[in-house]
Structures are given as structure tokens and as C-alpha cells.
Coordinates of C-alpha atoms in Angstrom, one line a residue:
M1 CA 26.9 -2.9 17.3
D2 CA 23.5 -5.1 19.0
T3 CA 20.7 -6.4 15.9
E4 CA 18.0 -3.8 17.0
S5 CA 20.7 -1.1 15.9
V6 CA 21.6 -2.8 12.4
I7 CA 18.1 -3.2 11.2
E8 CA 17.2 0.2 11.8
F9 CA 20.6 0.6 9.6
L10 CA 19.7 -1.7 7.4
G11 CA 16.0 -0.3 7.1
C12 CA 17.7 3.3 6.0
V13 CA 19.8 1.4 2.6
P14 CA 17.5 1.6 -0.3
L15 CA 18.6 -1.2 -2.0
L16 CA 16.7 -2.6 1.3
Q17 CA 13.8 -1.2 1.8
R18 CA 11.9 -3.2 -0.5
L19 CA 12.2 -6.1 1.5
P20 CA 10.1 -7.1 4.2
S21 CA 11.1 -6.6 7.9
S22 CA 11.8 -10.4 8.3
S23 CA 14.9 -10.6 5.8
L24 CA 15.9 -7.1 7.6
R25 CA 16.3 -9.2 10.6
K26 CA 17.8 -12.2 9.1
I27 CA 20.5 -9.7 7.1
A28 CA 21.7 -8.3 10.6
E29 CA 21.9 -11.9 11.8
V30 CA 24.3 -13.0 9.0
V31 CA 26.3 -9.2 8.4
V32 CA 30.6 -9.7 8.8
T33 CA 31.9 -6.4 10.4
K34 CA 34.5 -5.6 8.6
H35 CA 36.8 -2.4 9.4
Y36 CA 39.3 -0.3 7.0
D37 CA 42.2 2.7 7.3
R38 CA 42.3 5.6 5.6
G39 CA 44.0 4.4 1.7
E40 CA 43.3 1.1 2.3
F41 CA 42.0 -1.3 -0.4
V42 CA 38.1 -2.8 0.0
V43 CA 37.7 -4.1 -3.0
H44 CA 40.5 -4.7 -5.5
E45 CA 39.4 -4.5 -9.4
G46 CA 39.6 -7.8 -10.8
G47 CA 39.0 -9.5 -7.5
L48 CA 36.6 -11.5 -6.4
G49 CA 34.9 -9.6 -2.5
D50 CA 33.8 -10.6 -0.1
G51 CA 29.7 -10.1 -1.2
I52 CA 28.0 -7.0 -0.6
Y53 CA 29.1 -4.1 1.2
F54 CA 27.5 -1.5 2.9
I55 CA 28.9 1.5 4.5
W56 CA 27.7 2.1 8.2
E57 CA 30.4 4.6 9.0
G58 CA 33.3 6.3 7.0
E59 CA 33.6 7.2 3.3
A60 CA 35.2 5.6 0.1
E61 CA 36.0 6.4 -3.5
V62 CA 35.6 4.4 -7.1
V63 CA 38.3 4.7 -8.6
G64 CA 40.4 2.6 -11.6
S65 CA 38.9 2.1 -15.1
V66 CA 35.9 4.1 -14.0
T67 CA 36.6 7.6 -15.9
V68 CA 35.3 10.4 -13.9
E69 CA 34.7 14.2 -14.6
E70 CA 36.1 16.4 -12.6
E71 CA 32.1 17.3 -11.4
S72 CA 31.2 14.1 -11.2
R73 CA 33.2 12.6 -9.0
L74 CA 31.0 13.2 -5.9
E75 CA 29.1 11.1 -7.6
F76 CA 31.7 8.2 -7.0
Q77 CA 32.2 9.3 -3.5
L78 CA 30.2 6.7 -1.4
K79 CA 29.6 7.5 2.5
R80 CA 27.2 6.2 5.2
Y81 CA 23.9 3.7 3.2
D82 CA 25.9 4.0 0.2
Y83 CA 26.8 0.1 -1.5
F84 CA 28.4 -1.8 -3.8
G85 CA 28.9 -5.0 -5.1
H86 CA 24.9 -5.7 -5.5
G87 CA 24.4 -8.1 -8.5
I88 CA 28.1 -9.1 -9.3
G89 CA 28.1 -12.4 -7.3
A90 CA 30.7 -14.6 -7.4
S91 CA 32.3 -12.6 -10.5
V92 CA 34.9 -10.4 -10.7
Q93 CA 34.6 -6.4 -8.9
Q94 CA 34.7 -4.1 -11.7
A95 CA 36.7 -1.1 -10.0
N96 CA 38.6 -0.4 -6.9
V97 CA 37.2 0.6 -3.6
I98 CA 39.5 3.0 -1.3
A99 CA 38.9 4.3 2.4
L100 CA 38.8 7.8 1.8
S101 CA 38.8 8.0 6.0
K102 CA 38.6 5.4 8.9
L103 CA 36.0 2.9 7.4
T104 CA 33.2 0.4 8.4
C105 CA 31.5 -1.5 6.2
L106 CA 28.7 -4.8 7.1
V107 CA 29.3 -7.1 4.7
L108 CA 26.4 -9.8 3.4
P109 CA 28.4 -12.6 2.2
H110 CA 27.6 -14.0 -1.4
E111 CA 26.0 -17.1 0.4
H112 CA 23.7 -15.0 2.1
C113 CA 22.5 -13.2 -0.7
S114 CA 19.6 -14.9 -1.4
L115 CA 18.1 -12.9 0.8
L116 CA 17.9 -10.3 -1.4
Q117 CA 15.6 -11.9 -3.3
P118 CA 12.7 -13.0 -1.3
I119 CA 9.4 -14.4 -3.0
S120 CA 7.2 -11.6 -1.3
I121 CA 8.0 -7.7 -0.7
W122 CA 5.6 -8.4 3.2
N123 CA 6.9 -12.0 3.6
A124 CA 10.3 -13.9 3.6
D125 CA 8.9 -17.0 4.9
K126 CA 5.9 -17.4 3.7
A127 CA 5.2 -18.8 0.1
L128 CA 2.9 -16.8 -2.7
E129 CA 0.2 -19.7 -2.5
A130 CA -0.2 -19.3 0.9
C131 CA -1.1 -15.5 1.2
P132 CA -4.4 -14.4 1.5
L133 CA -6.1 -12.9 -1.6
V134 CA -5.7 -9.5 -0.9
E135 CA -2.2 -9.9 0.0
L136 CA -1.5 -11.0 -3.5
I137 CA -3.0 -8.2 -4.7
L138 CA -0.9 -6.3 -3.2
H139 CA 2.1 -8.0 -3.9
L140 CA 4.4 -5.7 -6.5
E141 CA 7.7 -7.0 -8.5
P142 CA 10.7 -4.9 -7.3
I143 CA 12.1 -4.0 -10.6
E144 CA 14.7 -0.7 -9.6
V145 CA 15.0 1.0 -6.4
N146 CA 12.2 3.4 -7.1
I147 CA 10.1 1.1 -9.5
F148 CA 7.5 -1.2 -9.1
K149 CA 5.5 -3.3 -11.0
G150 CA 2.1 -4.3 -10.1
I151 CA -0.9 -6.5 -11.5
T152 CA -4.4 -7.1 -11.8
L153 CA -5.2 -11.0 -10.4
P154 CA -7.8 -13.2 -12.9
E155 CA -10.0 -13.2 -9.4
A156 CA -9.3 -9.4 -7.9
P157 CA -12.1 -6.9 -8.5
K158 CA -12.1 -5.4 -11.6
F159 CA -16.1 -3.8 -11.9
G160 CA -15.3 -3.3 -15.6
K161 CA -11.7 -1.5 -15.2
V162 CA -8.4 -1.7 -12.3
F163 CA -10.7 -1.3 -9.1
G164 CA -9.5 2.2 -7.2
G165 CA -8.9 0.3 -4.3
Q166 CA -6.1 -1.9 -6.2
L167 CA -4.6 1.5 -7.5
L168 CA -4.6 3.0 -3.6
G169 CA -3.3 -0.3 -1.9
Q170 CA -0.4 -1.0 -5.1
A171 CA 0.6 2.6 -5.0
L172 CA 1.0 2.8 -1.3
A173 CA 3.0 -0.7 -1.3
A174 CA 5.5 1.3 -3.2
A175 CA 5.4 4.3 -1.2
S176 CA 5.9 1.9 1.8
K177 CA 8.8 0.2 0.7
T178 CA 11.3 3.1 -0.5
V179 CA 11.3 4.6 3.4
D180 CA 12.7 2.7 6.4
C181 CA 11.4 0.3 8.5
L182 CA 10.1 1.9 11.1
K183 CA 8.6 4.9 9.2
I184 CA 4.9 4.1 9.4
V185 CA 2.1 6.1 6.1
H186 CA 0.5 8.1 8.6
S187 CA -1.3 9.7 5.8
L188 CA -2.0 10.1 1.8
H189 CA -4.0 12.0 -0.8
A190 CA -4.8 10.8 -4.1
Y191 CA -6.2 12.0 -7.1
F192 CA -7.7 9.3 -10.0
L193 CA -7.0 10.8 -13.0
L194 CA -8.1 8.1 -16.2
V195 CA -9.1 4.4 -16.6
G196 CA -6.8 1.8 -15.5
D197 CA -6.2 -1.6 -18.2
F198 CA -7.5 -4.5 -15.8
N199 CA -5.5 -6.6 -18.7
M200 CA -2.0 -4.9 -18.7
P201 CA 0.7 -4.5 -15.4
I202 CA 1.0 -1.4 -14.0
I203 CA 4.4 0.4 -13.4
Y204 CA 4.5 2.3 -9.9
E205 CA 7.5 5.3 -10.4
V206 CA 8.1 6.3 -6.8
C207 CA 9.7 10.0 -5.9
R208 CA 11.4 10.4 -3.1
I209 CA 10.6 14.0 -2.1
R210 CA 12.0 13.9 1.6
D211 CA 13.7 11.7 4.2
G212 CA 14.1 13.3 7.5
K213 CA 14.7 11.7 10.9
S214 CA 10.8 12.2 12.2
F215 CA 9.1 11.9 8.5
A216 CA 9.3 11.0 4.6
T217 CA 7.0 12.1 2.2
R218 CA 7.0 9.8 -0.9
R219 CA 4.8 11.0 -4.2
V220 CA 4.1 7.7 -7.1
D221 CA 2.2 7.9 -10.0
A222 CA 1.1 4.8 -12.0
I223 CA 1.3 4.5 -15.2
Q224 CA 0.1 2.8 -18.8
K225 CA 1.2 3.0 -22.0
G226 CA 3.1 5.9 -20.9
N227 CA 0.2 8.0 -19.2
V228 CA -0.1 8.8 -15.4
I229 CA -3.7 6.9 -14.5
F230 CA -3.1 7.8 -10.7
T231 CA -0.9 9.8 -8.4
L232 CA -0.4 9.0 -4.6
L233 CA 1.5 11.5 -2.0
A234 CA 1.9 10.1 0.9
S235 CA 3.4 10.7 4.5
F236 CA 5.7 8.7 6.4
Q237 CA 6.7 8.9 10.7
A238 CA 8.8 7.5 13.2
N239 CA 7.3 5.0 15.1
L240 CA 8.5 7.1 18.5
I241 CA 6.7 5.4 20.6
L242 CA 8.7 1.9 19.3
Q243 CA 12.0 4.0 19.3
K244 CA 11.0 4.9 23.2
E245 CA 12.2 8.9 22.2
E246 CA 8.7 10.5 22.5
E247 CA 5.1 9.5 23.6
G248 CA 3.0 12.6 22.4
F249 CA 0.2 13.5 23.5
D250 CA -2.9 11.1 23.6
H251 CA -6.9 12.0 23.1
L252 CA -10.0 10.3 21.6
V253 CA -12.8 12.4 21.1
A254 CA -14.7 10.2 18.2
T255 CA -17.2 7.9 19.5
M256 CA -18.1 4.0 18.0
P257 CA -21.7 4.5 17.1
A258 CA -23.8 1.7 18.9
V259 CA -24.0 -1.1 16.3
P260 CA -24.5 -5.1 16.1
S261 CA -21.0 -6.9 16.8
P262 CA -20.0 -8.2 13.2
E263 CA -20.7 -12.1 14.8
M264 CA -24.5 -11.5 15.0
L265 CA -24.1 -9.8 11.4
L266 CA -25.0 -12.0 8.2
S267 CA -22.0 -12.4 5.3
L268 CA -22.5 -11.2 2.2
E269 CA -22.9 -14.3 0.8
E270 CA -25.7 -15.3 3.0
L271 CA -27.4 -11.7 2.3
R272 CA -27.2 -12.4 -1.2
D273 CA -28.6 -15.9 -1.1
R274 CA -31.2 -14.6 1.2
R275 CA -32.6 -11.3 -0.6
L276 CA -32.7 -14.3 -3.4
T277 CA -35.9 -15.9 -2.0
D278 CA -36.9 -12.7 -0.5
P279 CA -40.7 -12.0 -1.6
R280 CA -40.2 -7.9 -0.5
L281 CA -37.8 -7.2 -3.3
P282 CA -39.0 -7.3 -6.5
R283 CA -39.2 -10.1 -9.0
T284 CA -36.7 -8.6 -11.7
Y285 CA -34.8 -7.4 -9.1
R286 CA -34.1 -11.4 -7.6
N287 CA -34.3 -12.5 -10.7
K288 CA -30.8 -10.5 -12.1
V289 CA -29.2 -11.0 -8.8
A290 CA -29.5 -14.7 -9.6
A291 CA -28.4 -14.8 -13.2
K292 CA -24.9 -12.7 -12.5
A293 CA -22.4 -14.6 -11.3
F294 CA -21.0 -13.9 -8.0
I295 CA -17.5 -13.6 -7.6
P296 CA -16.6 -13.4 -4.3
W297 CA -14.5 -10.2 -2.9
P298 CA -10.9 -10.8 -0.9
I299 CA -12.3 -8.0 2.0
E300 CA -15.5 -9.9 4.2
I301 CA -18.5 -7.8 4.6
R302 CA -21.2 -7.6 6.9
F303 CA -23.6 -4.8 7.2
C304 CA -25.0 -3.1 10.6
E305 CA -28.6 -2.8 8.6
P306 CA -29.2 -5.1 6.1
N307 CA -32.7 -4.0 4.6
N308 CA -34.9 -4.8 1.6
S309 CA -33.9 -2.0 0.0
T310 CA -32.1 -2.1 -3.7
N311 CA -30.3 0.0 -5.7
Q312 CA -33.2 1.6 -6.9
T313 CA -34.1 2.0 -3.5
K314 CA -33.9 6.1 -2.4
S315 CA -32.1 6.0 1.6
P316 CA -30.2 8.0 3.9
P317 CA -26.6 9.2 2.1
S318 CA -25.5 7.0 5.5
L319 CA -23.4 3.5 5.6
R320 CA -22.5 1.4 8.5
Y321 CA -20.5 -1.7 8.4
W322 CA -17.7 -4.5 9.4
F323 CA -15.2 -5.7 7.1
R324 CA -11.7 -7.7 7.2
A325 CA -10.0 -9.2 5.1
K326 CA -10.1 -12.8 4.5
G327 CA -7.5 -14.9 5.6
K328 CA -4.2 -14.1 7.9
L329 CA -2.5 -11.8 6.8
S330 CA 1.6 -11.1 7.5
D331 CA 2.7 -9.0 10.4
E332 CA 4.0 -5.5 9.0
Q333 CA 2.3 -2.6 9.5
A334 CA 2.5 -1.6 6.0
L335 CA 0.4 -4.2 4.7
H336 CA -2.2 -3.5 7.2
R337 CA -2.4 -0.1 6.2
C338 CA -2.3 -0.9 2.7
V339 CA -5.0 -3.5 2.6
V340 CA -7.2 -1.0 4.3
A341 CA -6.9 1.5 1.7
Y342 CA -7.0 -0.8 -1.0
A343 CA -10.6 -2.1 1.5
S344 CA -11.5 1.7 1.5
D345 CA -12.8 2.5 -2.2
L346 CA -15.1 -0.7 -2.4
I347 CA -18.5 0.8 -1.3
F348 CA -17.4 4.9 -0.2
L349 CA -18.7 6.9 -2.9
S350 CA -21.7 5.1 -3.5
V351 CA -23.3 6.4 -0.2
S352 CA -23.2 9.7 -1.9
L353 CA -26.2 8.2 -4.4
N354 CA -28.5 6.9 -1.8
P355 CA -31.0 9.9 -1.5
H356 CA -31.2 9.8 -5.5
R357 CA -32.2 6.3 -6.3
R358 CA -35.2 6.0 -7.3
K359 CA -36.8 3.1 -10.0
G360 CA -34.7 2.8 -13.7
L361 CA -32.1 5.3 -12.6
K362 CA -29.3 4.1 -13.9
T363 CA -25.9 5.9 -13.0
T364 CA -22.0 5.6 -13.2
S365 CA -19.9 6.6 -10.4
V366 CA -16.3 7.2 -10.3
S367 CA -13.4 7.6 -7.4
L368 CA -11.9 11.7 -8.1
D369 CA -9.7 12.2 -5.1
H370 CA -9.5 9.6 -1.8
S371 CA -8.1 10.7 1.3
V372 CA -6.6 8.7 4.2
W373 CA -4.8 9.5 8.3
F374 CA -3.8 6.9 9.8
H375 CA -4.5 7.6 13.3
R376 CA -3.1 4.7 15.2
P377 CA -1.8 1.0 14.6
L378 CA -4.2 -1.8 13.5
R379 CA -4.8 -5.3 12.2
A380 CA -6.9 -5.4 8.9
D381 CA -7.3 -9.0 9.0
D382 CA -9.2 -8.1 11.9
W383 CA -13.1 -6.5 11.9
L384 CA -13.4 -2.8 11.4
L385 CA -16.0 -0.7 11.7
F386 CA -16.7 1.7 8.5
V387 CA -19.0 4.6 8.9
I388 CA -19.6 6.8 6.5
T389 CA -21.8 9.5 5.7
S390 CA -21.9 12.0 2.4
P391 CA -23.1 15.5 3.5
A392 CA -23.4 17.2 0.0
A393 CA -23.5 16.2 -3.8
Y394 CA -22.9 19.4 -6.2
N395 CA -22.5 20.0 -9.4
A396 CA -21.9 16.5 -10.5
R397 CA -20.0 15.7 -7.8
G398 CA -20.5 13.5 -4.6
F399 CA -18.6 14.2 -1.4
C400 CA -18.8 11.1 0.8
A401 CA -16.3 11.3 4.9
A402 CA -16.2 8.0 7.3
Q403 CA -14.6 6.6 9.9
M404 CA -13.3 3.8 10.9
F405 CA -13.1 1.7 14.5
N406 CA -11.7 -1.3 15.8
R407 CA -13.4 -3.4 17.8
K408 CA -12.3 -1.2 21.2
G409 CA -14.0 1.5 19.9
E410 CA -10.6 3.1 19.4
L411 CA -10.9 5.5 16.3
V412 CA -8.3 4.4 13.9
V413 CA -8.6 6.0 10.3
S414 CA -10.2 9.2 9.3
L415 CA -11.4 9.4 5.5
T416 CA -12.7 11.5 2.9
Q417 CA -13.4 11.2 -0.8
E418 CA -14.8 12.8 -3.8
G419 CA -16.1 11.6 -7.0
L420 CA -17.7 12.0 -10.2
I421 CA -21.8 10.9 -10.1
R422 CA -24.0 11.1 -13.1
E423 CA -27.1 9.8 -14.6
A424 CA -25.5 6.6 -17.1
K425 CA -25.6 7.7 -20.8
N426 CA -26.0 5.6 -24.1
K427 CA -22.5 4.1 -24.7
N428 CA -21.1 5.9 -28.1
P429 CA -20.4 2.2 -29.8
N430 CA -17.6 4.3 -32.4
A431 CA -15.5 5.6 -29.3
G432 CA -12.2 5.3 -29.8
V433 CA -9.4 3.3 -27.7
G434 CA -6.0 4.8 -25.7
A435 CA -6.2 6.1 -22.5
V436 CA -9.8 6.8 -21.0
S437 CA -10.5 9.8 -19.2
K438 CA -12.5 9.7 -15.7
L439 CA -14.4 12.5 -17.7

């Protein structure tokens, strides 16, 4: 069996799907192939075993000190992609495992079991402190096979609550770490249900709805204080071109608008400095901006049409800007798509407020639902053009649609978002605490 076939197999083992692809390659290089005849003991109860066993072909059964009701016996029959020995280390085996047929196992020796605990879910070779901030934000701690824990870093954008893009990116990361490495997300649909508390961890529970040869579907619930605050449904497709099975049809009608290149535009930091001294802007606005602490985002943004408008100036319901992650991201395509999901919520819904802005107007807005379609491979640490329009707003809901283009002018992502947009009301000082509805 060749290395690529072993990597593809390992990517289908639920225990290993949370690992970065670089870890799978390392495991593929050190696993040992073992063959067993029908009725032969694979491991003996009380014995040490050789490591962690992954069933490549055939079936086996757990017998011995395990008490099994007849109706539950199938739960202890092991087949392709099943595994045993995880977490045992060099301690003794707790039961016998016997081959029910001709059996082939890949064995990860004990001395290489540290490969199952990489520092990052995105890169097995890079220390966390060397990762860009957005990669750190999207790092999750695996708790169980389908359960992950995320946190809000002190330096992460918050906006008074858990940033919606963080929920999108972390939930998509959790879903991505439960599918085989050859499947990449092609679409997601999400609902924001409750305001998240950035002082508390977020638990992401993944439901494996379907696993097919070409597609897989996952549902992810983000949970705080026992409440589901966010839910995401994502679909993953196998990379047919990489597998050389099918090229598929290909056409591209959407065209990228003519805009200045990002190198010709000001960064957010440069734009802020210039606006502080721009006499065309109201003095009270400039003083307010100067007094407010500036917290850099992990995403670099350059507006295509910088102007002297403020958040109280009426303008068309459209926006175009270039963006990219700050720093060099790890190479996993799944990470780059998670970063795009994260960044897509930074300046999206607010475009639907543009035609309604006026002096003295204070607004509140929260995302309700968010959909993303990924059309082509992309790199989130290279410039992407975000083109946003808001075709409608009604009944306190604003709707936005958008496209993302790479520097070659190819459409790589399509997006929609709907959110609640209201004129702000005075806060109730007697409001209770606990789970806060977004409505």
C-alpha cells in the first residue's frame, strides 16, 4: 500500500480527523502493517500490545472480560476505520481482540503516539506563538471525537459580545475536523440565536449527519451555559480534481469590478490617522475617534473608495474592500475557508444601514443568519476583494449579498446575510442576566 492510500484511509478514521494533514502524513510514514488469520488473537487481555490499531481490512471482535448483551454484540465487532488501544499507552490491554476474518491492521507504535496530540489542529510543526492571530482564534481544543472547546482570546475582536465571525469560523473548524482530509467545505448555513459571553468557553458539538463517497454533511451547535447560542449546517465535497476522478463542468460569468489594487490603498491604521486630522469631518467625530482605543483586527482591510463619510452620513447600500489575514497561515485549505468565514462577518450587515444613516441616529444590529458558498480554492492570507450590496431592508431586517474575488478576477466565494437592524433604545438598567436573546 502506498503512502497516499494510507493517508486517505487515516483521514476516514474518526479519531484522526481532528489532526492536521501534516500529522496524518507523519503517522502514515511510521505505521506498521500486521496481518492476522481468522480466529487469531490480535491482542491478549493483560498483554501490552504494540500500540494503537486501525483496521484496514477485515473484521475483529472484542471478547473476554467485556460483558455484552446479545443485542449489543454488534457494538463490539470492529471493521474498517475502527480502532482500539487509544489512550492505553504502554499499560495492559483490557480485553481480548480476535480476528473474525482475514484481518489487516495498521499499528501506530507506542513511541509515536505523541503524533496524536499536535500543538495545533492546523499545523503539527508550528508553535502556537508563531501562528497568526486569526489562526489562534480558530484553534480549538478537542474534547472528544465530536466535541471541541473554543475560547475568545483577550486580543480578539469582541464588540461587546462574542463576535459572530468567531462563531462562524470556530464552528466551521469543528465541522472540518470531523470529515476526512480529502473533503472540503463548499457551503454553510448558520443561525445566530443568542448573544455569546466572551468571558466563557464555547463548546462545539458536531453531529455527523451523513458521510458519502463524494459529500459529507455536518451540524454544529455552539453551547454556553447549557444553551445553544449558534447553529451551523455545512456540506463538504471531495476534491475530485485532486483524486483525478472527475474534472466536472467549469464556467465563470461573474466579473470582478474595476477597483484600485490593494497596494494603492490605505490600511485601516493609515485611514484612521488621516481621518483624525481631516477638517472635512465633524470635530466631535474626530475627537470621539481619537479618544477611543484602537484595537487592531487580525484581518487587514483596505477600502476601495475611502471617503469622508461617518457612521452618521447617508450613503449607497454598497461597499467594496480588499482583505486578507495578517501573517502567513498554515497551508490547510480548511483553515483558509474558516478564516474567510470569520472575516465575512466583520463589515457585512452594516451596509444595509447606509441609506438610513443621519445625524444623531444610534442603531443596534445583530446577525440573524449567514450563508456562504465556496466555489474555488483560495488563500485567505492573500488579497481577496469583498463586494457587498444590500438590495433590501424591511421589518427591522436588513439583507446583504456579496461576492469575493481573488486577484486573478475569479469568483471564489458567494455570500448572503440577514440581520436585525433597529434604532437603538435606552438600555434597561434593571435587565436580568443570563442567556440574552438576540431579539
